[in-house]
Amino acid sequence: MVDIYIIDLFVIGLLLLMVTLGSGWIARLPLSFALIYLLVGILLGPYAFGLIQLRRDEVFNAQVLEKITEFVVIISVFSCGLRIVRPLRLGTWDITARLIVFLMPISIFALAVVGKLFLGMSWGEAILLGAILAPTDPVLASEVQLTDINDQDELRFGLTSEGGLNDALAFPFVYFGLHALKDDNWENWFKQWIAVDLIWAIAAGIVMGIVVAKSLVWIEQKLQKRRPADELMEDFIAISTILITYSLTEMVNGYGFLAVFVAGLVVQRSYRNPEKPLAQLEFVEKVEKLLEVGTILLLGSILLFQPMLNYAMQSLLVIVLLFLIIRPVGVWISTIGKRPIDSHRRTLHPGTRWLFGWFGIRGVGSLYYLAYAFGHGLKGEAAEQIAWITYTTIVASVIIHGISATPLMKWYERNIANQRNATPPATIDEFE
């Protein structure tokens, strides 16, 4: 009898071959690659062939899911940083600041209110649910993010930078929810949460991202002058930068995701030869796409129909409110008075604001936060409730956003992006 592991390798290889050779057709359809991976993952799960078994004897291996999704996210946020070439000035990052500083808290607390008032959760559980589902996903949102380093589109830039910086305000509230689960007397830990989980961890993430990335680029350039590295091995410098930055930041209790995104920004700006970061970006994007396949296959394989049905009404309530009200209204509030930098308009085009609201894609990031919560105090009925609401929301996002991304972005490019001005879009030099 053939080993299941060998069959898994065959199926994954066949899937990669099919989506690669068919990518030209798939890209033209209102269909995302993630949706294909999800469907195949379901077929490989317990309801069909049972080839992927992350859940055995009713025991779910959350630690494996946490480590896999963690690695995928750090690769993705570094890729987000590498794509962005805008000057690091508040004026050019205004949309990012609005999406992180205003939209993120609005989304978290709105979801928390839904959890408390309509889902019967405690405030700790409700805030944890909000922190898990509020962030947009840096992995699955790649179809609506910056296409390359020359892309200066405001919508794509905002979604890319938001995906890369989600961790700056999502993770503190994950910790907030976990603290509240363990001790419902907030006075016992609130000051520590402010000092350590909010102020220190964010500051450490930013500083470590700058220092480590600058140091590694300096070391590389010094050594390359003496003896150039093997061209075949040189792409691995990007992976080493990601892993070293992330691990050192976590060692000092900083937010590693934030540090890795900042490292991507720093690396993009630290090389005299612009081909260096471009080569790193091309390599990292390929790794990211490969890891996306594995992660969404895992998601499909862990889905169980009965628990999803048990929490179907609660999940539907969250999905409808999050997709159609909380995110769109939050974006509308957050972008009041926002003036685009590449247009003569005084405010963002209403269509752009609507698309910012629609493309709040949920995916691998939410899976990671959920798996992390499993390993740090989330258990029992609350764990089941939050887990199946999260899984269902991600599945809905993969389907709904996956189907709508291509036609909506084509509509945006045709009716808004290409008609903002009579003049061509601003170049990088104009931002300088």
Short mmCIF file of C-alpha atoms in Angstrom, two decimals:
data_model
loop_
_atom_site.label_atom_id
_atom_site.label_comp_id
_atom_site.label_asym_id
_atom_site.label_seq_id
_atom_site.Cartn_x
_atom_site.Cartn_y
_atom_site.Cartn_z
CA MET A 1 0.00 0.00 0.00
CA VAL A 2 1.29 3.46 -0.92
CA ASP A 3 2.15 5.74 2.00
CA ILE A 4 -0.29 8.66 2.51
CA TYR A 5 2.64 11.08 2.60
CA ILE A 6 3.67 10.00 -0.92
CA ILE A 7 0.11 10.48 -2.14
CA ASP A 8 0.06 13.94 -0.56
CA LEU A 9 3.23 14.87 -2.45
CA PHE A 10 1.73 13.61 -5.70
CA VAL A 11 -1.51 15.57 -5.23
CA ILE A 12 0.30 18.80 -4.29
CA GLY A 13 2.64 18.43 -7.24
CA LEU A 14 -0.29 17.82 -9.58
CA LEU A 15 -2.14 20.83 -8.13
CA LEU A 16 0.87 23.10 -8.62
CA LEU A 17 1.27 21.90 -12.20
CA MET A 18 -2.39 22.50 -13.01
CA VAL A 19 -2.66 25.99 -11.48
CA THR A 20 0.65 27.04 -13.02
CA LEU A 21 -0.17 25.89 -16.55
CA GLY A 22 -3.72 27.19 -16.20
CA SER A 23 -2.78 30.49 -14.54
CA GLY A 24 -3.33 32.43 -17.77
CA TRP A 25 -6.96 31.32 -17.91
CA ILE A 26 -7.56 31.50 -14.15
CA ALA A 27 -6.32 35.10 -13.99
CA ARG A 28 -9.06 36.14 -16.42
CA LEU A 29 -11.83 34.50 -14.43
CA PRO A 30 -13.66 35.87 -11.36
CA LEU A 31 -11.84 33.17 -9.45
CA SER A 32 -8.91 33.26 -7.04
CA PHE A 33 -6.15 30.71 -6.69
CA ALA A 34 -6.94 30.53 -2.97
CA LEU A 35 -10.46 29.30 -3.75
CA ILE A 36 -9.01 26.46 -5.83
CA TYR A 37 -6.60 25.53 -3.02
CA LEU A 38 -9.46 25.61 -0.50
CA LEU A 39 -11.62 23.24 -2.56
CA VAL A 40 -8.70 20.84 -3.03
CA GLY A 41 -7.97 21.04 0.71
CA ILE A 42 -11.55 20.02 1.48
CA LEU A 43 -11.17 17.05 -0.87
CA LEU A 44 -7.96 16.07 0.92
CA GLY A 45 -9.64 16.35 4.33
CA PRO A 46 -11.75 13.90 6.37
CA TYR A 47 -14.86 14.16 4.19
CA ALA A 48 -13.17 12.83 1.06
CA PHE A 49 -9.72 11.22 0.79
CA GLY A 50 -8.44 11.94 4.32
CA LEU A 51 -4.91 12.57 3.05
CA ILE A 52 -4.23 15.60 5.27
CA GLN A 53 -4.81 14.85 8.94
CA LEU A 54 -4.17 17.88 11.12
CA ARG A 55 -7.07 16.69 13.25
CA ARG A 56 -6.81 13.12 14.56
CA ASP A 57 -9.06 11.39 17.07
CA GLU A 58 -10.88 14.69 17.65
CA VAL A 59 -7.57 16.30 18.75
CA PHE A 60 -6.61 19.35 16.73
CA ASN A 61 -2.90 20.09 16.31
CA ALA A 62 -3.06 23.86 16.72
CA GLN A 63 0.69 24.16 17.26
CA VAL A 64 1.46 22.92 13.75
CA LEU A 65 -1.06 25.38 12.30
CA GLU A 66 0.43 28.21 14.37
CA LYS A 67 4.00 27.59 13.20
CA ILE A 68 3.06 27.19 9.54
CA THR A 69 0.88 30.30 9.43
CA GLU A 70 3.49 32.26 11.41
CA PHE A 71 6.13 31.52 8.78
CA VAL A 72 3.76 32.38 5.92
CA VAL A 73 2.85 35.74 7.47
CA ILE A 74 6.45 36.85 8.10
CA ILE A 75 7.32 36.04 4.49
CA SER A 76 4.29 37.98 3.29
CA VAL A 77 4.80 41.12 5.40
CA PHE A 78 8.44 41.31 4.28
CA SER A 79 7.21 41.10 0.69
CA CYS A 80 4.78 43.96 1.42
CA GLY A 81 7.65 46.09 2.72
CA LEU A 82 9.83 45.36 -0.30
CA ARG A 83 7.08 46.45 -2.70
CA ILE A 84 6.75 49.92 -1.21
CA VAL A 85 9.08 52.65 -2.46
CA ARG A 86 7.25 55.73 -1.22
CA PRO A 87 9.23 58.22 0.90
CA LEU A 88 8.81 57.65 4.63
CA ARG A 89 6.88 60.87 5.24
CA LEU A 90 3.55 61.20 6.99
CA GLY A 91 1.95 62.97 4.03
CA THR A 92 2.56 60.08 1.66
CA TRP A 93 1.58 57.49 4.29
CA ASP A 94 -1.56 59.28 5.41
CA ILE A 95 -3.90 56.58 4.10
CA THR A 96 -1.92 53.91 5.98
CA ALA A 97 -2.03 55.86 9.23
CA ARG A 98 -5.80 56.25 8.87
CA LEU A 99 -6.37 52.54 8.18
CA ILE A 100 -4.21 51.44 11.11
CA VAL A 101 -4.85 54.10 13.77
CA PHE A 102 -8.58 54.62 13.11
CA LEU A 103 -9.97 51.67 11.16
CA MET A 104 -8.29 48.92 13.17
CA PRO A 105 -9.66 50.00 16.59
CA ILE A 106 -13.08 50.71 15.05
CA SER A 107 -13.18 47.20 13.58
CA ILE A 108 -11.95 45.49 16.76
CA PHE A 109 -14.37 47.24 19.09
CA ALA A 110 -17.33 46.95 16.71
CA LEU A 111 -16.75 43.20 16.46
CA ALA A 112 -16.31 43.05 20.23
CA VAL A 113 -19.70 44.72 20.70
CA VAL A 114 -21.25 42.18 18.32
CA GLY A 115 -19.65 39.34 20.29
CA LYS A 116 -20.80 40.71 23.63
CA LEU A 117 -24.34 41.75 22.73
CA PHE A 118 -25.34 39.12 20.16
CA LEU A 119 -23.07 36.09 20.64
CA GLY A 120 -23.14 35.81 24.43
CA MET A 121 -19.39 36.26 24.86
CA SER A 122 -17.57 37.85 27.75
CA TRP A 123 -15.70 41.06 26.98
CA GLY A 124 -12.39 39.17 26.90
CA GLU A 125 -13.70 36.63 24.40
CA ALA A 126 -15.39 39.34 22.32
CA ILE A 127 -12.26 41.50 22.10
CA LEU A 128 -10.21 38.44 21.17
CA LEU A 129 -12.68 37.67 18.37
CA GLY A 130 -12.38 41.27 17.16
CA ALA A 131 -8.57 41.15 17.23
CA ILE A 132 -8.54 37.88 15.28
CA LEU A 133 -10.94 39.02 12.55
CA ALA A 134 -10.21 42.76 12.26
CA PRO A 135 -6.87 42.60 10.39
CA THR A 136 -6.79 42.32 6.62
CA ASP A 137 -4.64 39.49 5.36
CA PRO A 138 -1.23 40.24 3.82
CA VAL A 139 -1.17 36.83 2.10
CA LEU A 140 -4.53 36.39 0.38
CA ALA A 141 -4.83 40.12 -0.40
CA SER A 142 -1.94 39.98 -2.88
CA GLU A 143 -4.35 40.27 -5.83
CA VAL A 144 -5.37 43.78 -4.73
CA GLN A 145 -1.95 44.94 -3.51
CA LEU A 146 0.87 46.74 -5.30
CA THR A 147 1.85 44.85 -8.43
CA ASP A 148 5.51 45.98 -8.44
CA ILE A 149 7.83 48.67 -7.05
CA ASN A 150 6.73 51.17 -9.74
CA ASP A 151 3.05 50.90 -8.84
CA GLN A 152 2.00 54.08 -6.99
CA ASP A 153 -1.75 53.52 -7.01
CA GLU A 154 -3.36 54.85 -3.82
CA LEU A 155 -5.81 51.96 -3.36
CA ARG A 156 -3.18 49.27 -3.89
CA PHE A 157 -0.67 51.12 -1.72
CA GLY A 158 -3.17 51.50 1.11
CA LEU A 159 -4.14 47.83 1.08
CA THR A 160 -0.51 46.71 0.85
CA SER A 161 0.72 48.90 3.70
CA GLU A 162 -2.33 48.05 5.80
CA GLY A 163 -1.67 44.33 5.34
CA GLY A 164 1.95 44.78 6.34
CA LEU A 165 1.20 46.86 9.43
CA ASN A 166 -1.88 45.05 10.77
CA ASP A 167 0.22 43.49 13.49
CA ALA A 168 1.05 46.89 14.98
CA LEU A 169 -2.44 47.13 16.49
CA ALA A 170 -3.98 43.67 16.10
CA PHE A 171 -1.55 41.72 18.27
CA PRO A 172 -1.85 44.03 21.32
CA PHE A 173 -5.58 43.34 21.37
CA VAL A 174 -5.00 39.60 20.99
CA TYR A 175 -2.97 39.88 24.18
CA PHE A 176 -5.68 42.06 25.71
CA GLY A 177 -8.29 39.39 25.07
CA LEU A 178 -6.04 36.62 26.43
CA HIS A 179 -5.31 38.63 29.58
CA ALA A 180 -9.03 39.20 30.08
CA LEU A 181 -9.76 35.47 29.67
CA LYS A 182 -7.33 34.61 32.44
CA ASP A 183 -8.32 37.46 34.80
CA ASP A 184 -11.52 39.45 34.35
CA ASN A 185 -10.25 42.10 36.79
CA TRP A 186 -8.56 44.43 34.30
CA GLU A 187 -6.88 46.46 37.02
CA ASN A 188 -4.53 43.54 37.73
CA TRP A 189 -2.90 43.63 34.29
CA PHE A 190 -4.07 46.70 32.32
CA LYS A 191 -1.04 48.89 33.15
CA GLN A 192 1.33 46.07 32.21
CA TRP A 193 -0.57 45.59 28.94
CA ILE A 194 -0.17 49.29 28.10
CA ALA A 195 3.53 49.36 28.98
CA VAL A 196 4.66 46.01 27.55
CA ASP A 197 2.17 44.73 24.96
CA LEU A 198 1.31 48.11 23.48
CA ILE A 199 4.16 50.62 23.89
CA TRP A 200 7.28 48.46 24.29
CA ALA A 201 6.40 45.74 21.78
CA ILE A 202 5.50 48.21 19.02
CA ALA A 203 8.55 50.41 19.66
CA ALA A 204 10.85 47.38 19.81
CA GLY A 205 9.39 46.05 16.55
CA ILE A 206 10.08 49.32 14.72
CA VAL A 207 13.60 49.78 16.14
CA MET A 208 14.64 46.16 15.59
CA GLY A 209 13.32 46.21 12.03
CA ILE A 210 15.51 49.21 11.25
CA VAL A 211 18.63 48.18 13.16
CA VAL A 212 18.76 44.53 12.15
CA ALA A 213 17.99 45.16 8.47
CA LYS A 214 20.53 48.00 8.25
CA SER A 215 23.16 45.84 9.94
CA LEU A 216 22.59 42.84 7.70
CA VAL A 217 22.70 44.94 4.52
CA TRP A 218 25.94 46.60 5.71
CA ILE A 219 27.53 43.22 6.51
CA GLU A 220 26.47 41.81 3.15
CA GLN A 221 27.83 44.73 1.18
CA LYS A 222 31.18 44.62 3.02
CA LEU A 223 31.61 40.88 2.44
CA GLN A 224 30.39 41.03 -1.17
CA LYS A 225 33.15 43.53 -1.98
CA ARG A 226 35.77 41.05 -0.86
CA ARG A 227 34.27 37.93 -2.37
CA PRO A 228 30.87 37.89 -4.10
CA ALA A 229 28.40 35.25 -2.98
CA ASP A 230 27.30 32.47 -5.27
CA GLU A 231 24.50 33.84 -7.48
CA LEU A 232 22.37 30.78 -6.90
CA MET A 233 22.59 31.22 -3.13
CA GLU A 234 22.27 35.01 -3.04
CA ASP A 235 18.47 35.01 -2.98
CA PHE A 236 18.55 33.30 0.40
CA ILE A 237 19.78 36.57 1.92
CA ALA A 238 16.14 37.67 1.93
CA ILE A 239 15.07 34.61 3.93
CA SER A 240 17.95 35.07 6.36
CA THR A 241 16.99 38.73 6.85
CA ILE A 242 13.40 37.71 7.60
CA LEU A 243 14.32 34.96 10.06
CA ILE A 244 17.06 36.90 11.89
CA THR A 245 14.93 40.04 12.20
CA TYR A 246 11.90 38.12 13.41
CA SER A 247 13.74 35.94 15.92
CA LEU A 248 15.82 38.75 17.44
CA THR A 249 12.74 40.94 17.80
CA GLU A 250 10.77 38.17 19.49
CA MET A 251 13.71 37.64 21.88
CA VAL A 252 13.29 41.19 23.19
CA ASN A 253 9.48 40.84 23.36
CA GLY A 254 8.84 43.02 20.33
CA TYR A 255 6.34 42.35 17.56
CA GLY A 256 8.21 40.29 15.00
CA PHE A 257 5.66 40.81 12.22
CA LEU A 258 6.01 44.57 12.54
CA ALA A 259 9.82 44.31 12.59
CA VAL A 260 9.90 42.19 9.44
CA PHE A 261 7.65 44.64 7.56
CA VAL A 262 9.90 47.53 8.62
CA ALA A 263 12.92 45.45 7.57
CA GLY A 264 11.39 45.10 4.10
CA LEU A 265 11.05 48.89 3.87
CA VAL A 266 14.64 49.36 5.03
CA VAL A 267 16.09 46.76 2.67
CA GLN A 268 14.27 48.38 -0.27
CA ARG A 269 16.04 51.67 0.50
CA SER A 270 19.49 50.45 1.62
CA TYR A 271 21.02 49.08 -1.56
CA ARG A 272 22.80 51.31 -4.03
CA ASN A 273 22.00 48.78 -6.72
CA PRO A 274 18.19 48.77 -7.17
CA GLU A 275 18.36 45.32 -8.73
CA LYS A 276 19.25 43.78 -5.35
CA PRO A 277 15.93 44.39 -3.56
CA LEU A 278 14.07 43.65 -6.79
CA ALA A 279 15.71 40.22 -7.00
CA GLN A 280 14.86 39.59 -3.35
CA LEU A 281 11.24 40.58 -3.96
CA GLU A 282 10.92 38.20 -6.92
CA PHE A 283 12.33 35.33 -4.85
CA VAL A 284 10.23 36.06 -1.75
CA GLU A 285 7.04 36.31 -3.81
CA LYS A 286 7.64 32.83 -5.23
CA VAL A 287 8.19 31.42 -1.73
CA GLU A 288 5.05 33.23 -0.54
CA LYS A 289 2.93 31.74 -3.32
CA LEU A 290 4.17 28.23 -2.53
CA LEU A 291 3.44 28.65 1.19
CA GLU A 292 -0.01 30.02 0.40
CA VAL A 293 -0.85 26.76 -1.33
CA GLY A 294 0.06 24.70 1.72
CA THR A 295 -1.75 26.94 4.19
CA ILE A 296 -5.06 27.08 2.33
CA LEU A 297 -4.90 23.33 1.74
CA LEU A 298 -4.58 22.93 5.52
CA LEU A 299 -7.55 25.23 6.09
CA GLY A 300 -9.71 23.20 3.74
CA SER A 301 -8.65 19.94 5.39
CA ILE A 302 -9.60 21.02 8.94
CA LEU A 303 -13.13 22.16 8.12
CA LEU A 304 -15.93 20.09 9.66
CA PHE A 305 -19.50 20.56 8.46
CA GLN A 306 -21.33 19.88 11.73
CA PRO A 307 -19.50 22.46 13.89
CA MET A 308 -19.79 24.98 11.06
CA LEU A 309 -23.56 24.35 10.98
CA ASN A 310 -23.77 24.62 14.78
CA TYR A 311 -22.34 28.13 14.65
CA ALA A 312 -23.71 29.01 11.20
CA MET A 313 -26.12 31.73 12.35
CA GLN A 314 -23.50 33.37 14.56
CA SER A 315 -20.95 33.19 11.74
CA LEU A 316 -23.44 34.62 9.25
CA LEU A 317 -24.16 37.55 11.58
CA VAL A 318 -20.44 38.30 11.94
CA ILE A 319 -19.80 37.96 8.19
CA VAL A 320 -22.67 40.23 7.16
CA LEU A 321 -21.87 42.90 9.73
CA LEU A 322 -18.11 42.76 9.14
CA PHE A 323 -18.15 42.70 5.34
CA LEU A 324 -21.11 45.00 4.70
CA ILE A 325 -21.21 47.39 7.66
CA ILE A 326 -18.26 47.42 10.07
CA ARG A 327 -15.41 47.51 7.55
CA PRO A 328 -17.08 49.81 4.96
CA VAL A 329 -18.40 52.27 7.55
CA GLY A 330 -15.07 52.15 9.41
CA VAL A 331 -13.21 52.97 6.20
CA TRP A 332 -15.64 55.80 5.39
CA ILE A 333 -15.09 57.33 8.84
CA SER A 334 -11.31 56.80 8.67
CA THR A 335 -10.94 58.47 5.27
CA ILE A 336 -13.00 61.60 5.96
CA GLY A 337 -11.06 64.54 4.56
CA LYS A 338 -8.40 62.30 3.00
CA ARG A 339 -6.95 63.91 -0.13
CA PRO A 340 -5.28 61.61 -2.69
CA ILE A 341 -1.68 62.48 -3.45
CA ASP A 342 -1.96 61.70 -7.17
CA SER A 343 -5.17 63.55 -8.01
CA HIS A 344 -6.57 67.06 -8.13
CA ARG A 345 -9.59 65.91 -6.15
CA ARG A 346 -9.98 67.22 -2.62
CA THR A 347 -11.12 63.86 -1.28
CA LEU A 348 -10.74 60.24 -2.25
CA HIS A 349 -13.07 59.09 -5.02
CA PRO A 350 -16.16 57.47 -3.44
CA GLY A 351 -15.47 54.34 -5.48
CA THR A 352 -11.97 54.10 -4.02
CA ARG A 353 -13.32 54.46 -0.49
CA TRP A 354 -15.92 51.78 -1.18
CA LEU A 355 -13.25 49.40 -2.48
CA PHE A 356 -11.08 50.04 0.59
CA GLY A 357 -14.10 48.99 2.60
CA TRP A 358 -14.86 45.93 0.53
CA PHE A 359 -11.35 44.47 0.37
CA GLY A 360 -11.00 43.66 4.05
CA ILE A 361 -9.83 40.16 3.19
CA ARG A 362 -9.52 37.61 6.01
CA GLY A 363 -7.14 34.68 5.76
CA VAL A 364 -3.81 33.37 6.99
CA GLY A 365 -3.24 36.17 9.51
CA SER A 366 -6.50 35.39 11.29
CA LEU A 367 -5.61 31.69 11.27
CA TYR A 368 -2.32 32.51 12.98
CA TYR A 369 -3.92 34.68 15.69
CA LEU A 370 -6.49 31.96 16.34
CA ALA A 371 -3.85 29.22 16.58
CA TYR A 372 -1.75 31.45 18.84
CA ALA A 373 -4.75 31.99 21.12
CA PHE A 374 -5.28 28.21 21.32
CA GLY A 375 -1.78 27.83 22.73
CA HIS A 376 -2.11 30.71 25.20
CA GLY A 377 -5.29 30.17 27.16
CA LEU A 378 -8.22 29.97 24.73
CA LYS A 379 -10.07 26.72 25.41
CA GLY A 380 -13.45 25.14 26.05
CA GLU A 381 -16.71 26.34 24.56
CA ALA A 382 -15.30 29.81 23.89
CA ALA A 383 -12.51 28.28 21.80
CA GLU A 384 -15.02 26.28 19.75
CA GLN A 385 -17.23 29.30 19.19
CA ILE A 386 -14.42 31.67 18.17
CA ALA A 387 -12.70 29.01 16.07
CA TRP A 388 -15.67 28.06 13.92
CA ILE A 389 -16.77 31.65 13.46
CA THR A 390 -13.22 32.45 12.35
CA TYR A 391 -12.95 29.47 9.99
CA THR A 392 -16.33 30.23 8.41
CA THR A 393 -15.48 33.92 8.01
CA ILE A 394 -12.20 33.07 6.29
CA VAL A 395 -13.92 30.61 3.96
CA ALA A 396 -16.55 33.23 3.11
CA SER A 397 -13.79 35.77 2.44
CA VAL A 398 -11.89 33.36 0.20
CA ILE A 399 -15.05 32.76 -1.82
CA ILE A 400 -16.62 36.23 -1.90
CA HIS A 401 -13.48 38.33 -2.18
CA GLY A 402 -11.84 35.77 -4.46
CA ILE A 403 -14.71 35.94 -6.93
CA SER A 404 -15.08 39.72 -6.77
CA ALA A 405 -11.40 40.81 -6.72
CA THR A 406 -10.66 40.48 -10.45
CA PRO A 407 -13.79 42.16 -11.88
CA LEU A 408 -13.78 44.93 -9.25
CA MET A 409 -10.11 45.75 -9.77
CA LYS A 410 -10.65 45.82 -13.54
CA TRP A 411 -13.56 48.19 -13.00
CA TYR A 412 -11.39 50.33 -10.72
CA GLU A 413 -8.51 50.48 -13.20
CA ARG A 414 -10.88 51.38 -16.04
CA ASN A 415 -13.11 53.93 -14.30
CA ILE A 416 -11.07 55.45 -11.50
CA ALA A 417 -7.33 54.68 -11.58
CA ASN A 418 -6.88 55.59 -15.25
CA GLN A 419 -9.21 58.60 -15.21
CA ARG A 420 -8.13 60.49 -12.10
CA ASN A 421 -6.19 63.05 -14.09
CA ALA A 422 -5.60 64.10 -17.63
CA THR A 423 -1.92 63.72 -16.75
CA PRO A 424 -0.12 60.42 -16.18
CA PRO A 425 0.12 59.05 -12.63
CA ALA A 426 2.85 60.47 -10.45
CA THR A 427 6.27 58.87 -10.72
CA ILE A 428 8.59 57.98 -7.92
CA ASP A 429 10.70 61.08 -8.61
CA GLU A 430 7.69 63.33 -8.12
CA PHE A 431 7.18 61.94 -4.61
CA GLU A 432 10.78 62.78 -3.75
#
